[in-house]
Short mmCIF file of C-alpha atoms in Angstrom, two decimals:
data_model
loop_
_atom_site.label_atom_id
_atom_site.label_comp_id
_atom_site.label_asym_id
_atom_site.label_seq_id
_atom_site.Cartn_x
_atom_site.Cartn_y
_atom_site.Cartn_z
CA MET I 1 46.36 16.81 37.59
CA SER I 2 46.11 13.06 38.15
CA LYS I 3 46.29 10.28 35.56
CA THR I 4 44.20 7.16 35.01
CA LEU I 5 44.71 4.36 32.50
CA SER I 6 42.32 6.00 30.01
CA GLY I 7 42.89 9.69 30.58
CA LYS I 8 43.61 12.27 33.21
CA TYR I 9 41.83 14.42 35.73
CA VAL I 10 42.27 18.16 35.46
CA ASP I 11 41.31 20.91 37.86
CA ALA I 12 38.19 22.80 36.86
CA PHE I 13 35.83 25.32 38.40
CA ALA I 14 32.05 25.25 38.03
CA PHE I 15 29.11 26.62 39.99
CA GLY I 16 31.42 28.11 42.58
CA GLU I 17 33.14 24.78 43.22
CA ALA I 18 36.61 23.47 42.54
CA ILE I 19 36.19 20.09 40.85
CA GLN I 20 38.12 17.49 38.90
CA ALA I 21 37.02 16.86 35.31
CA PHE I 22 38.07 13.87 33.24
CA VAL I 23 39.92 14.29 29.94
CA PRO I 24 40.18 11.03 27.93
CA ASN I 25 43.22 9.91 25.99
CA ALA I 26 42.92 9.98 22.22
CA LEU I 27 41.74 6.81 20.52
CA PRO I 28 42.61 4.05 19.91
CA PRO I 29 43.27 2.25 23.18
CA VAL I 30 45.46 -0.85 23.24
CA LEU I 31 43.40 -3.89 22.26
CA ASP I 32 44.59 -7.44 21.77
CA MET I 33 43.10 -8.05 18.34
CA ALA I 34 43.99 -11.75 18.57
CA ASP I 35 42.00 -12.27 21.79
CA THR I 36 39.66 -15.18 21.03
CA ARG I 37 36.82 -13.54 22.93
CA LEU I 38 37.07 -10.58 20.58
CA THR I 39 37.52 -12.54 17.36
CA GLN I 40 34.64 -14.87 18.17
CA ALA I 41 32.31 -12.01 19.13
CA LEU I 42 33.22 -10.18 15.93
CA THR I 43 32.61 -13.28 13.80
CA ARG I 44 29.19 -13.83 15.37
CA ALA I 45 28.26 -10.17 14.93
CA ASN I 46 29.25 -10.14 11.24
CA ARG I 47 27.41 -13.41 10.61
CA ALA I 48 24.24 -12.04 12.23
CA LEU I 49 24.53 -8.86 10.19
CA GLY I 50 24.72 -10.95 7.03
CA ARG I 51 21.50 -12.75 7.94
CA LEU I 52 19.80 -9.42 8.61
CA ASP I 53 20.88 -8.08 5.25
CA GLY I 54 19.58 -11.27 3.62
CA ILE I 55 16.11 -11.05 5.19
CA ARG I 56 15.73 -7.62 3.66
CA LEU I 57 15.85 -9.22 0.21
CA ILE I 58 12.70 -11.30 0.78
CA LEU I 59 10.56 -8.49 2.19
CA PRO I 60 7.82 -7.40 -0.23
CA ASN I 61 8.62 -3.75 0.48
CA PRO I 62 11.88 -3.28 2.41
CA ASP I 63 11.38 0.49 2.51
CA VAL I 64 8.33 0.01 4.73
CA PHE I 65 10.34 -2.13 7.15
CA LEU I 66 13.04 0.54 7.24
CA TYR I 67 10.44 3.27 7.79
CA TYR I 68 9.07 1.62 10.91
CA TYR I 69 12.40 0.33 12.17
CA THR I 70 13.81 3.86 12.00
CA ARG I 71 10.98 5.04 14.19
CA LYS I 72 11.45 2.18 16.60
CA GLU I 73 15.11 3.14 17.02
CA ALA I 74 14.16 6.78 17.57
CA LEU I 75 11.70 5.71 20.23
CA LEU I 76 14.09 3.37 22.03
CA SER I 77 17.01 5.78 22.02
CA SER I 78 14.76 8.47 23.48
CA GLN I 79 13.33 6.06 26.07
CA ILE I 80 16.82 5.41 27.40
CA GLU I 81 16.83 9.11 28.32
CA GLY I 82 13.41 8.85 30.00
CA THR I 83 10.94 9.73 27.23
CA GLN I 84 7.53 8.11 27.78
CA SER I 85 6.20 7.96 24.21
CA SER I 86 5.18 4.73 22.44
CA LEU I 87 5.45 3.80 18.77
CA SER I 88 1.70 4.21 18.37
CA ASP I 89 1.91 7.66 19.98
CA LEU I 90 4.56 8.67 17.47
CA LEU I 91 2.59 7.41 14.47
CA VAL I 92 -0.60 9.11 15.65
CA PHE I 93 1.39 12.33 16.16
CA GLU I 94 2.87 12.09 12.66
CA THR I 95 -0.59 11.72 11.14
CA GLY I 96 -1.77 14.88 12.91
CA GLY I 97 -3.65 13.17 15.73
CA ASP I 98 -3.50 14.09 19.39
CA ALA I 99 -0.71 12.44 21.36
CA ARG I 100 -1.73 10.50 24.46
CA VAL I 101 1.46 11.48 26.29
CA PRO I 102 3.13 14.88 26.80
CA VAL I 103 3.64 16.36 23.35
CA ASP I 104 7.26 17.25 24.20
CA ASP I 105 8.01 13.53 24.59
CA VAL I 106 6.62 12.71 21.15
CA GLU I 107 8.36 15.71 19.59
CA GLU I 108 11.70 14.49 20.92
CA VAL I 109 11.20 11.13 19.23
CA SER I 110 10.00 12.79 16.03
CA ASN I 111 13.09 15.02 16.08
CA TYR I 112 15.28 11.92 16.27
CA VAL I 113 13.63 10.49 13.15
CA THR I 114 14.17 13.79 11.35
CA ALA I 115 17.81 13.95 12.48
CA LEU I 116 18.51 10.39 11.37
CA ASN I 117 16.98 10.95 7.96
CA ALA I 118 18.89 14.22 7.62
CA GLY I 119 22.11 12.46 8.55
CA LEU I 120 21.56 9.79 5.92
CA GLU I 121 20.94 12.45 3.31
CA ARG I 122 23.90 14.63 4.33
CA LEU I 123 26.34 11.70 4.15
CA ASN I 124 25.91 11.94 0.38
CA ASP I 125 27.74 15.28 0.28
CA LEU I 126 29.34 15.78 3.69
CA PRO I 127 31.83 13.56 5.55
CA LEU I 128 31.02 12.25 8.99
CA SER I 129 32.34 15.22 10.92
CA THR I 130 31.81 17.57 13.83
CA ARG I 131 30.03 19.88 11.39
CA LEU I 132 27.50 17.16 10.58
CA LEU I 133 27.04 16.26 14.24
CA LYS I 134 26.30 19.88 15.07
CA GLU I 135 23.68 20.03 12.32
CA LEU I 136 22.01 16.89 13.63
CA HIS I 137 22.18 18.12 17.22
CA ALA I 138 20.28 21.26 16.21
CA ILE I 139 17.52 19.05 14.79
CA LEU I 140 17.44 16.79 17.86
CA LEU I 141 16.97 19.74 20.22
CA LYS I 142 14.44 21.61 18.13
CA GLY I 143 11.48 22.66 20.29
CA ALA I 144 10.78 23.94 23.75
CA ARG I 145 12.88 21.49 25.75
CA GLY I 146 16.07 22.07 23.81
CA ALA I 147 15.80 25.80 23.14
CA THR I 148 18.02 26.78 26.08
CA LYS I 149 20.59 23.99 25.55
CA ARG I 150 22.60 25.60 22.73
CA PRO I 151 21.24 23.41 19.91
CA GLY I 152 23.86 22.83 17.25
CA GLU I 153 26.73 24.22 19.35
CA PHE I 154 29.35 22.63 21.56
CA ARG I 155 28.95 23.50 25.20
CA THR I 156 30.79 26.46 26.68
CA SER I 157 30.04 25.54 30.28
CA GLN I 158 30.77 22.53 32.46
CA ASN I 159 28.25 19.67 32.45
CA TRP I 160 28.09 16.54 34.56
CA ILE I 161 26.33 13.18 34.78
CA GLY I 162 24.38 12.17 37.89
CA GLY I 163 24.11 14.19 41.06
CA THR I 164 22.66 17.63 41.59
CA ARG I 165 25.90 19.55 41.01
CA PRO I 166 29.43 18.81 39.74
CA SER I 167 30.80 18.04 43.20
CA THR I 168 28.26 15.23 43.70
CA ALA I 169 28.30 13.95 40.12
CA VAL I 170 28.88 10.36 39.09
CA PHE I 171 31.04 11.64 36.24
CA VAL I 172 32.35 15.06 35.20
CA PRO I 173 33.25 15.26 31.47
CA PRO I 174 36.12 17.38 30.14
CA PRO I 175 36.11 21.15 30.73
CA PRO I 176 34.48 23.11 27.89
CA ASP I 177 37.81 24.50 26.67
CA LYS I 178 38.92 20.93 25.83
CA VAL I 179 35.86 19.96 23.79
CA VAL I 180 36.87 21.31 20.37
CA GLU I 181 40.28 19.63 20.47
CA LEU I 182 38.85 16.33 21.71
CA MET I 183 36.15 16.28 19.05
CA SER I 184 38.73 17.10 16.38
CA ASP I 185 40.80 14.12 17.53
CA LEU I 186 37.69 11.94 17.44
CA GLU I 187 36.86 13.04 13.90
CA GLN I 188 40.40 12.18 12.79
CA PHE I 189 40.11 8.72 14.34
CA ILE I 190 36.80 8.11 12.55
CA HIS I 191 38.50 8.63 9.20
CA ALA I 192 41.89 7.09 10.01
CA ASP I 193 43.04 3.61 9.04
CA THR I 194 43.92 2.52 12.54
CA LEU I 195 44.94 -0.90 13.74
CA SER I 196 43.18 -3.39 11.52
CA GLN I 197 39.90 -2.79 13.23
CA SER I 198 36.60 -3.71 11.74
CA PRO I 199 34.10 -0.87 11.40
CA LEU I 200 32.09 -2.51 14.18
CA ILE I 201 34.97 -2.23 16.64
CA LYS I 202 35.66 1.33 15.55
CA ALA I 203 32.00 2.24 16.07
CA ALA I 204 32.16 0.79 19.59
CA LEU I 205 35.22 2.88 20.44
CA VAL I 206 33.85 6.09 18.91
CA HIS I 207 30.51 5.79 20.69
CA ALA I 208 32.21 5.37 24.07
CA GLN I 209 34.59 8.27 23.43
CA PHE I 210 31.77 10.56 22.31
CA GLU I 211 29.81 9.79 25.47
CA THR I 212 32.90 10.52 27.57
CA ILE I 213 33.53 13.88 25.88
CA HIS I 214 29.84 14.76 26.22
CA PRO I 215 30.34 17.74 23.89
CA PHE I 216 26.83 19.19 24.10
CA LEU I 217 24.76 20.45 27.00
CA ASP I 218 21.97 18.00 26.20
CA GLY I 219 21.17 15.23 23.73
CA ASN I 220 24.57 13.51 23.92
CA GLY I 221 23.15 10.03 24.47
CA ARG I 222 20.73 10.21 21.56
CA LEU I 223 23.30 11.72 19.21
CA GLY I 224 25.92 9.20 20.31
CA ARG I 225 23.63 6.30 19.42
CA LEU I 226 22.69 7.94 16.13
CA LEU I 227 26.42 8.20 15.43
CA ILE I 228 26.68 4.39 15.54
CA VAL I 229 24.24 4.03 12.63
CA LEU I 230 25.94 6.77 10.62
CA MET I 231 29.38 5.17 11.09
CA LEU I 232 28.19 1.77 9.91
CA LEU I 233 26.58 3.33 6.85
CA ASP I 234 29.56 5.55 6.12
CA SER I 235 31.95 2.59 6.36
CA GLY I 236 29.85 0.43 4.04
CA VAL I 237 28.99 -2.18 6.67
CA LEU I 238 25.34 -1.27 6.05
CA ASP I 239 23.80 -0.27 2.75
CA VAL I 240 20.61 0.90 4.41
CA PRO I 241 19.85 1.86 8.04
CA ILE I 242 18.51 -1.51 9.06
CA LEU I 243 20.51 -2.09 12.26
CA TYR I 244 19.86 -0.28 15.52
CA VAL I 245 21.28 -1.19 18.91
CA SER I 246 19.09 0.90 21.21
CA LEU I 247 16.78 -2.02 22.07
CA TYR I 248 19.79 -3.94 23.35
CA LEU I 249 21.21 -0.92 25.18
CA LYS I 250 17.82 -0.16 26.72
CA SER I 251 17.34 -3.74 27.95
CA LYS I 252 20.85 -3.70 29.45
CA ARG I 253 20.90 -0.05 30.44
CA GLU I 254 22.67 -0.51 33.79
CA GLN I 255 25.38 -2.67 32.24
CA TYR I 256 25.66 -0.21 29.34
CA TYR I 257 26.36 2.73 31.64
CA LYS I 258 28.61 0.65 33.91
CA LEU I 259 30.83 -0.50 31.06
CA LEU I 260 31.06 3.00 29.59
CA SER I 261 32.15 4.26 33.00
CA GLU I 262 34.74 1.52 33.37
CA THR I 263 36.40 2.39 30.04
CA ARG I 264 37.24 5.73 31.64
CA PHE I 265 38.46 4.68 35.04
CA GLU I 266 39.69 1.11 34.53
CA ALA I 267 40.48 1.05 30.77
CA THR I 268 38.29 -2.04 30.34
CA TRP I 269 37.97 -1.45 26.62
CA MET I 270 37.87 -5.12 25.71
CA GLU I 271 34.82 -5.74 27.89
CA TRP I 272 33.03 -2.75 26.37
CA VAL I 273 33.81 -3.76 22.78
CA ILE I 274 32.66 -7.36 23.32
CA PHE I 275 29.45 -6.09 24.96
CA PHE I 276 28.89 -3.85 21.93
CA LEU I 277 29.52 -6.69 19.45
CA GLU I 278 27.10 -8.92 21.37
CA GLY I 279 24.59 -6.11 21.00
CA ILE I 280 25.13 -6.08 17.23
CA GLU I 281 24.57 -9.83 17.13
CA GLU I 282 21.44 -9.75 19.29
CA THR I 283 19.96 -6.74 17.52
CA SER I 284 20.53 -8.32 14.10
CA ALA I 285 18.77 -11.50 15.21
CA GLN I 286 15.84 -9.45 16.55
CA GLY I 287 15.58 -7.65 13.22
CA VAL I 288 15.41 -10.95 11.35
CA LEU I 289 12.74 -12.28 13.73
CA THR I 290 10.70 -9.08 13.43
CA ALA I 291 10.74 -9.29 9.63
CA GLN I 292 9.77 -12.97 9.70
CA ASN I 293 6.90 -12.32 12.12
CA LEU I 294 5.58 -9.45 10.00
CA LEU I 295 5.66 -11.58 6.86
CA ALA I 296 3.80 -14.39 8.64
CA LEU I 297 1.16 -11.94 9.90
CA PHE I 298 0.63 -10.44 6.45
CA GLU I 299 0.15 -13.89 4.94
CA ARG I 300 -2.21 -14.98 7.72
CA ASP I 301 -4.40 -11.88 7.46
CA LEU I 302 -4.51 -12.08 3.67
CA ALA I 303 -5.76 -15.65 4.00
CA LYS I 304 -8.32 -14.50 6.60
CA ILE I 305 -9.65 -11.88 4.18
CA ARG I 306 -9.94 -14.35 1.33
CA ASP I 307 -11.44 -17.13 3.46
CA ALA I 308 -14.12 -14.72 4.68
CA GLY I 309 -15.23 -14.12 1.09
CA SER I 310 -13.97 -10.54 1.11
CA PRO I 311 -11.51 -10.46 -1.77
CA ALA I 312 -13.01 -7.28 -3.20
CA ASP I 313 -10.35 -5.18 -4.87
CA SER I 314 -10.99 -2.24 -2.53
CA VAL I 315 -10.56 -4.35 0.62
CA LEU I 316 -7.30 -5.82 -0.63
CA ARG I 317 -6.00 -2.42 -1.67
CA ILE I 318 -6.76 -0.93 1.73
CA PHE I 319 -5.15 -3.94 3.40
CA ASP I 320 -2.01 -3.38 1.32
CA ALA I 321 -2.08 0.32 2.18
CA MET I 322 -2.41 -0.43 5.91
CA LYS I 323 0.66 -2.67 5.75
CA GLU I 324 2.61 0.37 4.62
CA ASN I 325 0.73 2.97 6.71
CA MET I 326 -0.03 1.22 9.97
CA VAL I 327 -1.81 4.24 11.41
CA ALA I 328 -3.93 6.20 8.92
CA GLY I 329 -7.25 7.94 8.41
CA ALA I 330 -9.80 7.34 5.66
CA ASN I 331 -8.93 10.50 3.73
CA ALA I 332 -5.22 9.66 3.71
CA LEU I 333 -5.95 6.12 2.56
CA ALA I 334 -8.15 7.51 -0.22
CA ASP I 335 -5.25 9.68 -1.38
CA ILE I 336 -2.86 6.74 -1.24
CA THR I 337 -5.07 4.26 -3.08
CA GLY I 338 -7.05 6.52 -5.39
CA LEU I 339 -10.30 5.08 -4.04
CA THR I 340 -13.19 7.30 -2.99
CA THR I 341 -13.50 8.05 0.71
CA PRO I 342 -16.85 6.18 1.04
CA THR I 343 -15.26 3.12 -0.59
CA VAL I 344 -12.34 3.35 1.80
CA ARG I 345 -14.66 3.56 4.80
CA THR I 346 -16.55 0.47 3.62
CA ALA I 347 -13.29 -1.44 3.23
CA LEU I 348 -12.09 -0.30 6.64
CA SER I 349 -15.34 -1.44 8.19
CA ARG I 350 -14.91 -4.88 6.63
CA LEU I 351 -11.32 -5.14 7.83
CA GLY I 352 -12.47 -4.10 11.29
CA GLU I 353 -15.11 -6.84 11.31
CA LEU I 354 -12.40 -9.35 10.46
CA GLY I 355 -10.24 -8.11 13.30
CA VAL I 356 -7.45 -6.99 11.01
CA ILE I 357 -7.57 -3.30 11.97
CA THR I 358 -8.81 -1.31 14.95
CA GLN I 359 -9.57 2.33 15.63
CA ALA I 360 -6.49 4.12 16.94
CA ASN I 361 -8.12 7.16 18.57
CA ASP I 362 -11.25 7.76 20.61
CA VAL I 363 -13.11 10.21 18.37
CA LYS I 364 -16.02 10.01 15.97
CA ARG I 365 -14.63 12.47 13.44
CA ASN I 366 -11.14 12.34 11.97
CA ARG I 367 -10.85 8.75 13.06
CA LEU I 368 -7.52 6.99 12.72
CA PHE I 369 -7.15 3.26 12.13
CA ALA I 370 -4.28 1.01 13.10
CA TYR I 371 -2.91 -2.31 11.92
CA GLN I 372 -2.44 -3.12 15.58
CA GLU I 373 -1.05 -6.65 15.37
CA ALA I 374 1.70 -5.45 13.05
CA LEU I 375 2.43 -2.56 15.42
CA THR I 376 2.57 -4.99 18.35
CA ILE I 377 5.29 -6.95 16.57
CA LEU I 378 7.25 -3.78 15.96
CA GLU I 379 6.66 -2.46 19.47
CA LEU I 380 8.31 -5.43 21.17
CA GLY I 381 10.66 -4.04 23.79
CA THR I 382 9.44 -0.45 23.48
CA GLU I 383 7.58 -0.26 26.77
CA PRO I 384 8.57 2.97 28.57
CA LEU I 385 11.03 2.52 31.41
#
């Protein structure tokens, strides 16, 4: 056994090899809460969060914004792990259309959306706990790719990060017989009144610790990022799931992994927490800008429709429906609006002529239509790696 500043190495045995696995110390680490770098980063993050919460109040339908932002987070978190889906692919998939990328990729993103929504619902009657995380993990790994990865169960074998086997790994997490105890300690820290930490700092520490424990065979990264959202909701920092940090973590993926690694081997917790708070600040600002750009687009296209002499009630109703259902077929729009399908098709044709909507799939029957400019705004930063 050998010690580091943030934990200890223990002897382990996996795949016929004697290895050293890392067991982290329990949280919290020692942090200088008066460090001006920390206090200033925390102030900026909280101020940006306040602006994001404020922009929600001027949106005509905040639930729509949340609907698409949830899907964007699901996409980005999955892309960090290598998934190649796009937001349009996901929306086409959810409407029953054919995905343009491997269906397993889109299913993984769709599973993330389902897990997040399930987590939000379960927080109403279940504390943020290992039990809840196991439930969400089972949802995340539903399908062919996750079937052999013990969905919903902590691992009972050694895993590793990087390399082809434990002996060549970049990092070897704790042995499986340590996982239950470590996750129990983490759950206690989540609910403890420790230091005088803000929920943002606590979320930063918990995310890093979860990634170090790596309690499942697969899906740890996605579940660890989902845990951030759940903690901020559970603590009351957020009233609704409007903040997601995966765009920031994706854009700074190398730094993200580097800083996580350094918390283990060099105890550089302050650098990690400040990086995380800067991500909260940047992500909040991006959310505000996205909402503002969507509002400006809606106003511009409404003016375009009216200026073209097309203010017919059916055209305006389909336009309103497309703002809330950015990929949809004529039959679905008929159900949503109560208009007849022929009337919907006429309105769609008019909106297509005006350049407001485009066809989203390359078929003549069961055509899907997209409010592409709105999707482009939402898709900023979601290009596959």
